[in-house]
PDB file of C-alpha atoms in Angstrom:
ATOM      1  CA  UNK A   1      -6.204 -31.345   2.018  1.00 74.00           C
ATOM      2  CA  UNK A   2      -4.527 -28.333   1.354  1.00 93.00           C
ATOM      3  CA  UNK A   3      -1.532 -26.104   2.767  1.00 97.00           C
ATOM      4  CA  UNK A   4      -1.657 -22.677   3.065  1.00 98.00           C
ATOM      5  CA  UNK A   5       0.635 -19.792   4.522  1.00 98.00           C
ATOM      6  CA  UNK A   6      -0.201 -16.912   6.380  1.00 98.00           C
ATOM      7  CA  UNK A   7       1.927 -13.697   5.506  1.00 98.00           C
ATOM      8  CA  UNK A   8       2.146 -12.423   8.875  1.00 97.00           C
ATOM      9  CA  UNK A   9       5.275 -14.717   8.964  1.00 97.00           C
ATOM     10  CA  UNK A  10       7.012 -12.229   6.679  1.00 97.00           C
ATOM     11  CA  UNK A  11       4.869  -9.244   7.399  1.00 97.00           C
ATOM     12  CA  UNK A  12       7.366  -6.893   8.140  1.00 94.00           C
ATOM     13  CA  UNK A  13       9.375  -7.469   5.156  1.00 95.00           C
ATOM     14  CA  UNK A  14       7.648  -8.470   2.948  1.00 97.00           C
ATOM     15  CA  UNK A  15       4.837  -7.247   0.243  1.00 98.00           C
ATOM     16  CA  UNK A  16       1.396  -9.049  -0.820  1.00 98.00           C
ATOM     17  CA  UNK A  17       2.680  -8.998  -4.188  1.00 98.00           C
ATOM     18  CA  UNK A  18       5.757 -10.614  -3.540  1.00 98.00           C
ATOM     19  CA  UNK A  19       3.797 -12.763  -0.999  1.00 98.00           C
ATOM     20  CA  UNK A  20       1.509 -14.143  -3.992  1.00 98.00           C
ATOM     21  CA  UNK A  21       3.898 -15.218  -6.644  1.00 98.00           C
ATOM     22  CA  UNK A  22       6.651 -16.708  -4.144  1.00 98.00           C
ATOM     23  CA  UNK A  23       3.497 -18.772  -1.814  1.00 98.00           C
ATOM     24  CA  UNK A  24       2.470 -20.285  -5.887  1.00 98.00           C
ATOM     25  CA  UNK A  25       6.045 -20.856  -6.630  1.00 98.00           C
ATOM     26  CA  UNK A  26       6.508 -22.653  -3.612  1.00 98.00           C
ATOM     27  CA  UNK A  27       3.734 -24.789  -3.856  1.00 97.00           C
ATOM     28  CA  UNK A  28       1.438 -23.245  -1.688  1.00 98.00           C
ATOM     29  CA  UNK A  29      -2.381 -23.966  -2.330  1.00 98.00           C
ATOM     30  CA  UNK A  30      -3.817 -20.741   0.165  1.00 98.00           C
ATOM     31  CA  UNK A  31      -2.720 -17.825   1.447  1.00 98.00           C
ATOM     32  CA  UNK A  32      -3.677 -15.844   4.536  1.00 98.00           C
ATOM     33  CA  UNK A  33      -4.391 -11.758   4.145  1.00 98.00           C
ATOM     34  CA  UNK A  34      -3.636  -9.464   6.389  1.00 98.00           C
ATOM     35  CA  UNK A  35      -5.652  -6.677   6.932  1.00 98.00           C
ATOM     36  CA  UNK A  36      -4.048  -3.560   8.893  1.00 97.00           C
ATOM     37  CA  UNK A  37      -0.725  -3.565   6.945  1.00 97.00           C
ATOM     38  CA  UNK A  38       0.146  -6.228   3.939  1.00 98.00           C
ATOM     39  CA  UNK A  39      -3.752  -5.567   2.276  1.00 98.00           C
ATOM     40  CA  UNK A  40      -4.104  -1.727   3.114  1.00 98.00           C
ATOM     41  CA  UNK A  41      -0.161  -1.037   1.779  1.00 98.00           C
ATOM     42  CA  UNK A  42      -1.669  -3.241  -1.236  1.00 98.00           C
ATOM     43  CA  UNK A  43      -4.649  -1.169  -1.516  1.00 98.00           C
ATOM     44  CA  UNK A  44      -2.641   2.200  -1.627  1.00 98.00           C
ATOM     45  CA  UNK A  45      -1.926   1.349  -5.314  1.00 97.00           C
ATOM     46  CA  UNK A  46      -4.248  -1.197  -6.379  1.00 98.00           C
ATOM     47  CA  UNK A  47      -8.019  -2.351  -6.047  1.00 98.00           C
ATOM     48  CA  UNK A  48      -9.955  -4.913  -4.517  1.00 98.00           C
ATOM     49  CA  UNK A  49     -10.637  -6.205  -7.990  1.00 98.00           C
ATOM     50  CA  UNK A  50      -7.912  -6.721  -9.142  1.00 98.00           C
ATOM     51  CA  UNK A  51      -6.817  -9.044  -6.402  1.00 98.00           C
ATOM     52  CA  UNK A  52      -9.682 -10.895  -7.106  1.00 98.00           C
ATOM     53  CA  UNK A  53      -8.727 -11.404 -10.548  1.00 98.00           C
ATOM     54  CA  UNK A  54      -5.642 -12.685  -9.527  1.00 98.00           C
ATOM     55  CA  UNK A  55      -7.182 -15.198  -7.226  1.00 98.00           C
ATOM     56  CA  UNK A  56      -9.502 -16.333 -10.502  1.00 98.00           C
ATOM     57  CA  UNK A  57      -6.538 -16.238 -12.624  1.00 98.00           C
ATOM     58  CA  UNK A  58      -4.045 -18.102 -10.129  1.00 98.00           C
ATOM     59  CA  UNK A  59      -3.965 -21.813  -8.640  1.00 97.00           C
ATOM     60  CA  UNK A  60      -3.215 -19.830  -5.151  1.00 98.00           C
ATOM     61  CA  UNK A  61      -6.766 -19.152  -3.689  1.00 98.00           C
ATOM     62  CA  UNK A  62      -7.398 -17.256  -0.454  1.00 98.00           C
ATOM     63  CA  UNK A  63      -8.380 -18.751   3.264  1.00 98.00           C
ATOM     64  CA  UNK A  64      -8.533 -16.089   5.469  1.00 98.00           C
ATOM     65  CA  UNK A  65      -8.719 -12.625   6.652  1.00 98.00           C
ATOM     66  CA  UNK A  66      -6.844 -11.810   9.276  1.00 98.00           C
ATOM     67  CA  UNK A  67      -7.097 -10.502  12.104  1.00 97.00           C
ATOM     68  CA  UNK A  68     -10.015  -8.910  13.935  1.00 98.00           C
ATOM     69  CA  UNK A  69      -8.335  -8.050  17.513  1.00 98.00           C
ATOM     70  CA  UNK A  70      -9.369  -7.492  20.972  1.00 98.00           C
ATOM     71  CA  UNK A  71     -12.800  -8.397  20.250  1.00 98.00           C
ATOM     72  CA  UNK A  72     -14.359  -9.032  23.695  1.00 98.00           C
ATOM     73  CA  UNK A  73     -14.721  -7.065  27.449  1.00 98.00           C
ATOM     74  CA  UNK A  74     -14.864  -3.722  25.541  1.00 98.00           C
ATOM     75  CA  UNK A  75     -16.444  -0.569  26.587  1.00 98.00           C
ATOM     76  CA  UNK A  76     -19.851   0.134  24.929  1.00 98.00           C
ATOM     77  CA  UNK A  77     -17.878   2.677  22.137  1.00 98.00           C
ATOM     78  CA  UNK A  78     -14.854   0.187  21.278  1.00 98.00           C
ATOM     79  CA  UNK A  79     -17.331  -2.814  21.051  1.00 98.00           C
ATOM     80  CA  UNK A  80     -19.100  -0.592  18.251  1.00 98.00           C
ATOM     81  CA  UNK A  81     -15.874   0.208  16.614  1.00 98.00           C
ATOM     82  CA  UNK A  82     -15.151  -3.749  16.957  1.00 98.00           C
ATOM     83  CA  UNK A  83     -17.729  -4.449  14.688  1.00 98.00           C
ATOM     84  CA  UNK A  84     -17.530  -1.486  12.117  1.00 98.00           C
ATOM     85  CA  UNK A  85     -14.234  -2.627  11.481  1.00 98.00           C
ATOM     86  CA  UNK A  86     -15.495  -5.969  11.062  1.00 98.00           C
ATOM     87  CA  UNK A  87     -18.247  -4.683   8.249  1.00 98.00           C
ATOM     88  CA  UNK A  88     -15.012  -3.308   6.563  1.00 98.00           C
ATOM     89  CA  UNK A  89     -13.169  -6.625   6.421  1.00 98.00           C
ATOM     90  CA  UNK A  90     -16.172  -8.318   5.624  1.00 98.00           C
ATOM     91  CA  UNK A  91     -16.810  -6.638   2.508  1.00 98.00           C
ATOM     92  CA  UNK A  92     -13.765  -6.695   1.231  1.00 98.00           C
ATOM     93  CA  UNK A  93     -13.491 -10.385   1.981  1.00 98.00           C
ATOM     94  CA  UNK A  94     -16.875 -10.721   0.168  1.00 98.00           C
ATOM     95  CA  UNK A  95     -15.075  -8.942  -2.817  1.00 98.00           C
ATOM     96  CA  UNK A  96     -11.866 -10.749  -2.443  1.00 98.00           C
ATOM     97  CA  UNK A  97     -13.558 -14.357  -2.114  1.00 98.00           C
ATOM     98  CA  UNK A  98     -12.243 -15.390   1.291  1.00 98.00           C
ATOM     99  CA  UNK A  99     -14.485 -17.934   3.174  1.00 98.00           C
ATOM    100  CA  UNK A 100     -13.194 -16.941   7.065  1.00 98.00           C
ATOM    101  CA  UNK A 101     -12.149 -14.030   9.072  1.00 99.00           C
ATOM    102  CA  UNK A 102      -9.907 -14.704  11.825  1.00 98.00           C
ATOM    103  CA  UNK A 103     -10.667 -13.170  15.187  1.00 98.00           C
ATOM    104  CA  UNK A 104      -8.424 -12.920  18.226  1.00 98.00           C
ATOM    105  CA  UNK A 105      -9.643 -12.190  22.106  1.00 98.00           C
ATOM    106  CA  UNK A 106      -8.380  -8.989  24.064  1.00 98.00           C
ATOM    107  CA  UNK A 107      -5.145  -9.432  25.958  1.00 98.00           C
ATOM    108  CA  UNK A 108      -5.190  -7.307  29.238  1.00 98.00           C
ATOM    109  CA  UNK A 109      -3.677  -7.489  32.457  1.00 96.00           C
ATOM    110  CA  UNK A 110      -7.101  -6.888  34.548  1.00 97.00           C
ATOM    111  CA  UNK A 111      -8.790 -10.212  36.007  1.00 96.00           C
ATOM    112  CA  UNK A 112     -12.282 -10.691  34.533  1.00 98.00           C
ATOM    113  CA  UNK A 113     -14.256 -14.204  35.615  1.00 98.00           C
ATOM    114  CA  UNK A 114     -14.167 -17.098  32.500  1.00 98.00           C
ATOM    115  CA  UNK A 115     -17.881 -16.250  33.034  1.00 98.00           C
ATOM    116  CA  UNK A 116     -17.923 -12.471  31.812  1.00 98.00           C
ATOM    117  CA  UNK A 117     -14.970 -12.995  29.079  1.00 98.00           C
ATOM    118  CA  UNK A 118     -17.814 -16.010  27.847  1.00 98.00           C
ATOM    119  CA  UNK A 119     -20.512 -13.898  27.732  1.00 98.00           C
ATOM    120  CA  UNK A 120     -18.814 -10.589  26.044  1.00 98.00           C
ATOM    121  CA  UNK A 121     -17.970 -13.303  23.603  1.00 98.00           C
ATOM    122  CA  UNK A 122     -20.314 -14.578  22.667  1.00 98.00           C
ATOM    123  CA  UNK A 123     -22.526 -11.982  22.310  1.00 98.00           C
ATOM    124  CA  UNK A 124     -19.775 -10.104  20.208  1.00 98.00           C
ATOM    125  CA  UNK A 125     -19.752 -13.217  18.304  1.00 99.00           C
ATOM    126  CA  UNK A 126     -23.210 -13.642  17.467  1.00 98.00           C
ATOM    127  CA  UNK A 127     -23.113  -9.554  16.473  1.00 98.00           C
ATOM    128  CA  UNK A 128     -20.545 -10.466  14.184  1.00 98.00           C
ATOM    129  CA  UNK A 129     -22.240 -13.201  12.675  1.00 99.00           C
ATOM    130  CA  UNK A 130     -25.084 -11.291  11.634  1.00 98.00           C
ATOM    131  CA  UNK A 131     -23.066  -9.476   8.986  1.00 98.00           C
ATOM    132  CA  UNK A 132     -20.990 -12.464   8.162  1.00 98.00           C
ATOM    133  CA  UNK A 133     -24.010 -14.977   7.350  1.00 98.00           C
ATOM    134  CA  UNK A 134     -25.460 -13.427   4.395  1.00 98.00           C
ATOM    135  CA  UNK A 135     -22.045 -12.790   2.285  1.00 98.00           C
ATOM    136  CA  UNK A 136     -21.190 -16.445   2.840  1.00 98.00           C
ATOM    137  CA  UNK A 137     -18.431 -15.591   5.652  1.00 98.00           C
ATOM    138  CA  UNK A 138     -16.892 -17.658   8.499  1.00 98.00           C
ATOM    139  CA  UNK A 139     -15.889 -16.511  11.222  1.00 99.00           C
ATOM    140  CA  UNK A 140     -12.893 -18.465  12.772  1.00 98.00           C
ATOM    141  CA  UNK A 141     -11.906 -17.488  16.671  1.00 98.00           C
ATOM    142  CA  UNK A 142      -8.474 -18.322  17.682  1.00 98.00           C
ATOM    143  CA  UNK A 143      -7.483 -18.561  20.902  1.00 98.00           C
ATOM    144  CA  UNK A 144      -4.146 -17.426  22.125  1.00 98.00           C
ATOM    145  CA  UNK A 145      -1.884 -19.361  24.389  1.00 97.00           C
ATOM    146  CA  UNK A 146      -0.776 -16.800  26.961  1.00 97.00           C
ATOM    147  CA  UNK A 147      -1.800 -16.224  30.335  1.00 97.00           C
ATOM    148  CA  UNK A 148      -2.489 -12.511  29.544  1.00 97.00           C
ATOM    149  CA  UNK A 149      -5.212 -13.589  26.589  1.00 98.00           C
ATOM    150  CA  UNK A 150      -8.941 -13.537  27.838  1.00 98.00           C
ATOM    151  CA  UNK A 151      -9.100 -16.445  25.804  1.00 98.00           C
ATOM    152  CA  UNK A 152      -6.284 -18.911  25.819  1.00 98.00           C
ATOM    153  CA  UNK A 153      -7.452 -22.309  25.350  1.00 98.00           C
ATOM    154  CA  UNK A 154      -8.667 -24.846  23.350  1.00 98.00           C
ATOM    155  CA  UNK A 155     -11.599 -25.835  26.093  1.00 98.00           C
ATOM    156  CA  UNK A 156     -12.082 -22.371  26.498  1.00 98.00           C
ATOM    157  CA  UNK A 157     -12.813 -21.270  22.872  1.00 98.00           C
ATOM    158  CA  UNK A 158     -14.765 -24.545  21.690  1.00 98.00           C
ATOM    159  CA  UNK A 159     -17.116 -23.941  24.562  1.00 98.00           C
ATOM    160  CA  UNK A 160     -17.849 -19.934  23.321  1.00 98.00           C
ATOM    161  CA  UNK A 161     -18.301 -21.308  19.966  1.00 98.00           C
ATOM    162  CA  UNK A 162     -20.891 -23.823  21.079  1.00 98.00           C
ATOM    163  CA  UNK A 163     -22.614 -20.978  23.319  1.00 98.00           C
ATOM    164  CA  UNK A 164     -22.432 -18.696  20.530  1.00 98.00           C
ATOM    165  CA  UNK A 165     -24.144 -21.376  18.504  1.00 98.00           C
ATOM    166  CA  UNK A 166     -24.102 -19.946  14.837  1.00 98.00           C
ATOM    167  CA  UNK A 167     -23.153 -22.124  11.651  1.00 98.00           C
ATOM    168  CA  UNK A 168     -20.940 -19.553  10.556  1.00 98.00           C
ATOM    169  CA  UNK A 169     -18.835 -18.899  13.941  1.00 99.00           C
ATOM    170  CA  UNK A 170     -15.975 -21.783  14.657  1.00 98.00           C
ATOM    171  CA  UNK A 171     -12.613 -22.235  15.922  1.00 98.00           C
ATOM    172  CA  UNK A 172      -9.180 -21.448  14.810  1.00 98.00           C
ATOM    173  CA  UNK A 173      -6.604 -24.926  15.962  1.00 98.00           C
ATOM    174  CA  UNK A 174      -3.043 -23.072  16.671  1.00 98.00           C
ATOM    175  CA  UNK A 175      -0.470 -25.705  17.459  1.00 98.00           C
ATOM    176  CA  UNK A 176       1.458 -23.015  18.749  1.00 98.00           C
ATOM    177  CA  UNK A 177      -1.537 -21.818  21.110  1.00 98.00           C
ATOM    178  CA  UNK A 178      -2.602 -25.412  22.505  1.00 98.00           C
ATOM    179  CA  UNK A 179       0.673 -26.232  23.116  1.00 97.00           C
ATOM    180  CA  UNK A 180       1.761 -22.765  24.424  1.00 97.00           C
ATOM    181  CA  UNK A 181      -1.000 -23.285  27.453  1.00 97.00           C
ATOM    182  CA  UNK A 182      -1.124 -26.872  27.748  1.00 95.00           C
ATOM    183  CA  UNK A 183      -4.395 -27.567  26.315  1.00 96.00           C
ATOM    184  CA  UNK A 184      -5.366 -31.185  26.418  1.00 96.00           C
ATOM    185  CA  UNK A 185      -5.697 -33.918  23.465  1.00 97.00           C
ATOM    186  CA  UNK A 186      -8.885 -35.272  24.893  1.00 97.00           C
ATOM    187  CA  UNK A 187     -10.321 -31.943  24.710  1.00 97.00           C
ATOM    188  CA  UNK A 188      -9.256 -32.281  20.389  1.00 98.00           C
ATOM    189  CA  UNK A 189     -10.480 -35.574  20.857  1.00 98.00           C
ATOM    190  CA  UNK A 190     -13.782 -34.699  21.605  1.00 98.00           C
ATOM    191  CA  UNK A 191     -14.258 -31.048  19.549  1.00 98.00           C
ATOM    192  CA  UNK A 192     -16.749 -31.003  16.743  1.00 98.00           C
ATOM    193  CA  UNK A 193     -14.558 -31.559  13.798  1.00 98.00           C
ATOM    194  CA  UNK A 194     -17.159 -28.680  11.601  1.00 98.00           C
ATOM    195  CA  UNK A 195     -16.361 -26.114  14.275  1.00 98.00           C
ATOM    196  CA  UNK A 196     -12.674 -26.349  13.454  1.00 98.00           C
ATOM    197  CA  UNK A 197     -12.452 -23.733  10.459  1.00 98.00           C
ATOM    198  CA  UNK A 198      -8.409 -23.630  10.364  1.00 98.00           C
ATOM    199  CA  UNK A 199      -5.778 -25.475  11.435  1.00 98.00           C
ATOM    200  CA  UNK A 200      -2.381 -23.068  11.767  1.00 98.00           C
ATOM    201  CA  UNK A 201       0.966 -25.007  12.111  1.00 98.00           C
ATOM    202  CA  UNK A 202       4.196 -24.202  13.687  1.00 98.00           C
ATOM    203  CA  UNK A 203       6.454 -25.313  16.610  1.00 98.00           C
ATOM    204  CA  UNK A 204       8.247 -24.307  20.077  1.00 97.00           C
ATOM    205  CA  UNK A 205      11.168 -24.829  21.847  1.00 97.00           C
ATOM    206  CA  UNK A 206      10.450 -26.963  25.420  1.00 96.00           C
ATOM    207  CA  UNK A 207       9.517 -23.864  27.764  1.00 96.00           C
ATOM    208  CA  UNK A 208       6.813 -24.520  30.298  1.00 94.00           C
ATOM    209  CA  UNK A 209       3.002 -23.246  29.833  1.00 92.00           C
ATOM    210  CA  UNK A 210       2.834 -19.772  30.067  1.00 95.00           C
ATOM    211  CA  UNK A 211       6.518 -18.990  29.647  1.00 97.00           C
ATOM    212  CA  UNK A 212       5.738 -18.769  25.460  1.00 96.00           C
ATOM    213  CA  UNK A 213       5.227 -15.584  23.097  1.00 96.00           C
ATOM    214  CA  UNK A 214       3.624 -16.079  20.211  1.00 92.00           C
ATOM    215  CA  UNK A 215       5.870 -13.327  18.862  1.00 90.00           C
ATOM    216  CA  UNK A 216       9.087 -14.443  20.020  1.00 94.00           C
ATOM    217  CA  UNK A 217       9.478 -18.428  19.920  1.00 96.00           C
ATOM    218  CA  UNK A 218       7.460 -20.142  17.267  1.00 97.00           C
ATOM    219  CA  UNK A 219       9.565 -22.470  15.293  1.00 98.00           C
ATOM    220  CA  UNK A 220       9.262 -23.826  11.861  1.00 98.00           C
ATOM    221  CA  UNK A 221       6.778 -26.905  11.878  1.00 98.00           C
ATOM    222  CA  UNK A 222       8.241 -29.837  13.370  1.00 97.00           C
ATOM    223  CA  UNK A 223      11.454 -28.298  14.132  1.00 97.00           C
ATOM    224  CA  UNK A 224      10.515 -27.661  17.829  1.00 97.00           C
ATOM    225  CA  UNK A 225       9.123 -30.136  20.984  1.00 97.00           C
ATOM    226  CA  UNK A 226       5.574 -29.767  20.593  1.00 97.00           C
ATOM    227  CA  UNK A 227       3.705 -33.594  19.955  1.00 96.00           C
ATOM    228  CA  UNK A 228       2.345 -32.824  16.226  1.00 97.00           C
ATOM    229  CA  UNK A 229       2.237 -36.330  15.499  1.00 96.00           C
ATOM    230  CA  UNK A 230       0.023 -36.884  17.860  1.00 97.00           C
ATOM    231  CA  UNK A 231      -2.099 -34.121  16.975  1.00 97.00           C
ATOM    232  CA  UNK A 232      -1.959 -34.808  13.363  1.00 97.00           C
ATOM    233  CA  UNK A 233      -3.586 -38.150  14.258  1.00 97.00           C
ATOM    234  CA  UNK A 234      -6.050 -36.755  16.849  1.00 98.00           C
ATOM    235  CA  UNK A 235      -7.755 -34.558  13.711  1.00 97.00           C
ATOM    236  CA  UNK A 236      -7.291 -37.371  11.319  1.00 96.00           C
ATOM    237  CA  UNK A 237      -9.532 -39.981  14.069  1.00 97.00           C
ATOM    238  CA  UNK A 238     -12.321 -37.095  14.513  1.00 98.00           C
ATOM    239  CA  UNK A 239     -12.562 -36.105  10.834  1.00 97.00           C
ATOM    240  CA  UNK A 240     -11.174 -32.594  10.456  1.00 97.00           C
ATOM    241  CA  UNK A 241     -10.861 -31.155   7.240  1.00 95.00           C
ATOM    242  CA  UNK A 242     -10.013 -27.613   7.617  1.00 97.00           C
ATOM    243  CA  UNK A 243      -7.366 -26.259   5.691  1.00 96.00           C
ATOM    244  CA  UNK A 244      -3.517 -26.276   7.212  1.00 98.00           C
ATOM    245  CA  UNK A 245      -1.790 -22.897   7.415  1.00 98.00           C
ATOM    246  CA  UNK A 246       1.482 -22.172   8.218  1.00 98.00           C
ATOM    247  CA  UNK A 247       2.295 -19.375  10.978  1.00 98.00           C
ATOM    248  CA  UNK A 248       5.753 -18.647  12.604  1.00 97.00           C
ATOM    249  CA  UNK A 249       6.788 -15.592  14.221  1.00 92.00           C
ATOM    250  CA  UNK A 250      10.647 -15.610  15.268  1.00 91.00           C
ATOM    251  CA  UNK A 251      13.105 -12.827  15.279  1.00 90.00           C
ATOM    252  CA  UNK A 252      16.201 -15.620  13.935  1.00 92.00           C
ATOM    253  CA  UNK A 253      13.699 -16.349  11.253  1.00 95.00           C
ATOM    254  CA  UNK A 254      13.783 -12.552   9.912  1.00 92.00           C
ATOM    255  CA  UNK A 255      17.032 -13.114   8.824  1.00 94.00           C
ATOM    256  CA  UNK A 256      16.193 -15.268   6.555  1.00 97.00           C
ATOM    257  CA  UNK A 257      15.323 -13.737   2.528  1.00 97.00           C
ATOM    258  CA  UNK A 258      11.696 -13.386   2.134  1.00 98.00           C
ATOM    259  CA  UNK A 259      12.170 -15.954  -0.441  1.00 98.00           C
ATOM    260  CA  UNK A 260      13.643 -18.557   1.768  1.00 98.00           C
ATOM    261  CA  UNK A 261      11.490 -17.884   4.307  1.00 98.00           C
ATOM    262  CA  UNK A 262       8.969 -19.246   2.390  1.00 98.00           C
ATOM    263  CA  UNK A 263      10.176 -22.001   0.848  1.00 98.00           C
ATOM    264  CA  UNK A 264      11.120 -23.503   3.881  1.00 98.00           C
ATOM    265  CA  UNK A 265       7.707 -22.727   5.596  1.00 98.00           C
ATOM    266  CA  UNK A 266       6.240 -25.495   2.482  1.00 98.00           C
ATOM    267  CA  UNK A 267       9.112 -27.678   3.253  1.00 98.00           C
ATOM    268  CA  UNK A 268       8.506 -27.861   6.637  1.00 98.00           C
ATOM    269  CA  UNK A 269       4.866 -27.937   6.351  1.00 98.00           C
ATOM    270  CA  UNK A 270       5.117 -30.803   3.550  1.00 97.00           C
ATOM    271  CA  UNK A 271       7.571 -33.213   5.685  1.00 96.00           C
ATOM    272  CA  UNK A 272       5.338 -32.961   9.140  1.00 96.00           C
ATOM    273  CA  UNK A 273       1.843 -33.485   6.561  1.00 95.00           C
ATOM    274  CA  UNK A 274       3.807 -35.954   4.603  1.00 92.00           C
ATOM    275  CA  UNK A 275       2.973 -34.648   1.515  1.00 78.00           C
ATOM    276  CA  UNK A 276       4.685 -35.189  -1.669  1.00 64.00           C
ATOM    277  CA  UNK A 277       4.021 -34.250  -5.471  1.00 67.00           C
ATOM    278  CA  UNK A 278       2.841 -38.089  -5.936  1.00 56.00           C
ATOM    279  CA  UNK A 279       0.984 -38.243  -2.381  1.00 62.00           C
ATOM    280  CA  UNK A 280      -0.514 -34.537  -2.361  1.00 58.00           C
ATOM    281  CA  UNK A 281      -3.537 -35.602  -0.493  1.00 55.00           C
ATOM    282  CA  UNK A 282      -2.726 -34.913   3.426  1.00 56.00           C
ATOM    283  CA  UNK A 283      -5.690 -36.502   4.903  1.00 54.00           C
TER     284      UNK A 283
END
């Protein structure tokens, strides 16, 4: 099994290039893109190509794309735009090698019925996957533990990924996220474990659901209340083996050099996995 780290945890002060070598340094197997800002500030002085020849030259290989936003309970016109941007990421992704693109549900403060945030899904989904399948692309939704996300739970986003019903279309597994909204273990317990694309690891401090941000309170992993253990054992008795990923977002964090930022997201990551240069295999 392997560990990977997703750069929005530095994103803001940080650079891809200094993302790459200090993630292989580290002893980080994958790294997470990100598309709006770390990739397109990349882009302004280098090519597609030549990130790819990094990525064939390197040990550090790429997991994901991320992050396709707001993708459901659009208007006609932004539902469009959803998905040109997606043929955008897609194609670079095909270029760059990256197996999934990560997609996030809209966050609004209007009241739509489970029923019409399912449907928009899914048929956004299924649009999506169309342009995914034939350059070998995933598509990996994660759900996002607050109450103003039209998607915010594990139950939730396994059942639109079993309407959707596409090979190619799965689920993201946030710790942060199931925890953040209370999602249930038996609901792990009984997900298909080849509909669970990527499993993203972090920690909180003991607030009750629907009091966490995402943005604001993610701890390193296993530095916070959450029951990882027990959720580390819950994928190991159903068979997962998507890739781990760490992603923390905390304002006491950004404090911390870019460098040691790092560092101690594979530390942290390492100790909770138990993985060690003469045990590297997780699961």
């Amino acid at each position: 099994m392997q560990i990977g780290y997703n750069v929005g945890t530095t994103l803001e002060r940080s650079a891809l290039e200094q993302d790459l070598k200090l993630c292989e340094e580290s002893g980080f197997d994958l790294i997470e893109l990100e598309w709006d800002k770390s990739l397109a500030e990349y882009l302004e002085n280098h090519t597609l190509s030549e990130l790819r020849a990094y990525f064939d030259n390197h040990r550090l290989k790429p997991l994901s794309l991320n992050a396709l936003a707001s993708i459901n309970n659009r208007a006609e016109a932004e539902e469009d735009d959803v998905v040109r941007k997606f043929e955008k990421m897609a194609e670079a992704a095909e270029t760059l090698g990256i197996p999934y693109i990560v997609v996030t549900p809209l966050r609004t403060e209007a009241k739509l019925t489970r029923a019409d945030i399912q449907a928009s899904c899914v048929r956004v989904l299924r649009r999506l996957s169309e342009i995914a399948e034939p350059k070998g692309i995933k598509i990996a939704l994660e759900f996002v533990g607050e109450p103003e996300y039209t998607v915010n739970t594990l139950e939730q986003s396994l059942a639109i990924v079993e309407e959707t019903a596409r090979d190619n279309v799965g689920a993201t597994f946030d710790f942060f996220h199931f925890h953040a909204m209370n999602s249930k273990l038996e609901t792990l317990r009984e997900a298909d474990p080849e509909r669970i694309f990527i499993v993203h690891l972090s920690d909180a401090p003991d607030y009750v659901p629907g009091m966490l941000r995402e943005h604001e309170d993610r701890l390193w992993p296993g530095q916070g209340v959450m029951r990882s253990k027990e959720m580390l054992n819950v994928l190991r008795e159903i068979g997962c083996q998507a890739a781990f990923s760490v992603e923390v977002f905390q304002k006491e964090y950004d404090k911390l050099s870019v460098e040691e930022a790092i560092r101690t997201a594979y530390e942290t990551a390492s100790k909770l996995l138990e993985r060690t240069p003469s045990n590297p295999i997780i699961f």
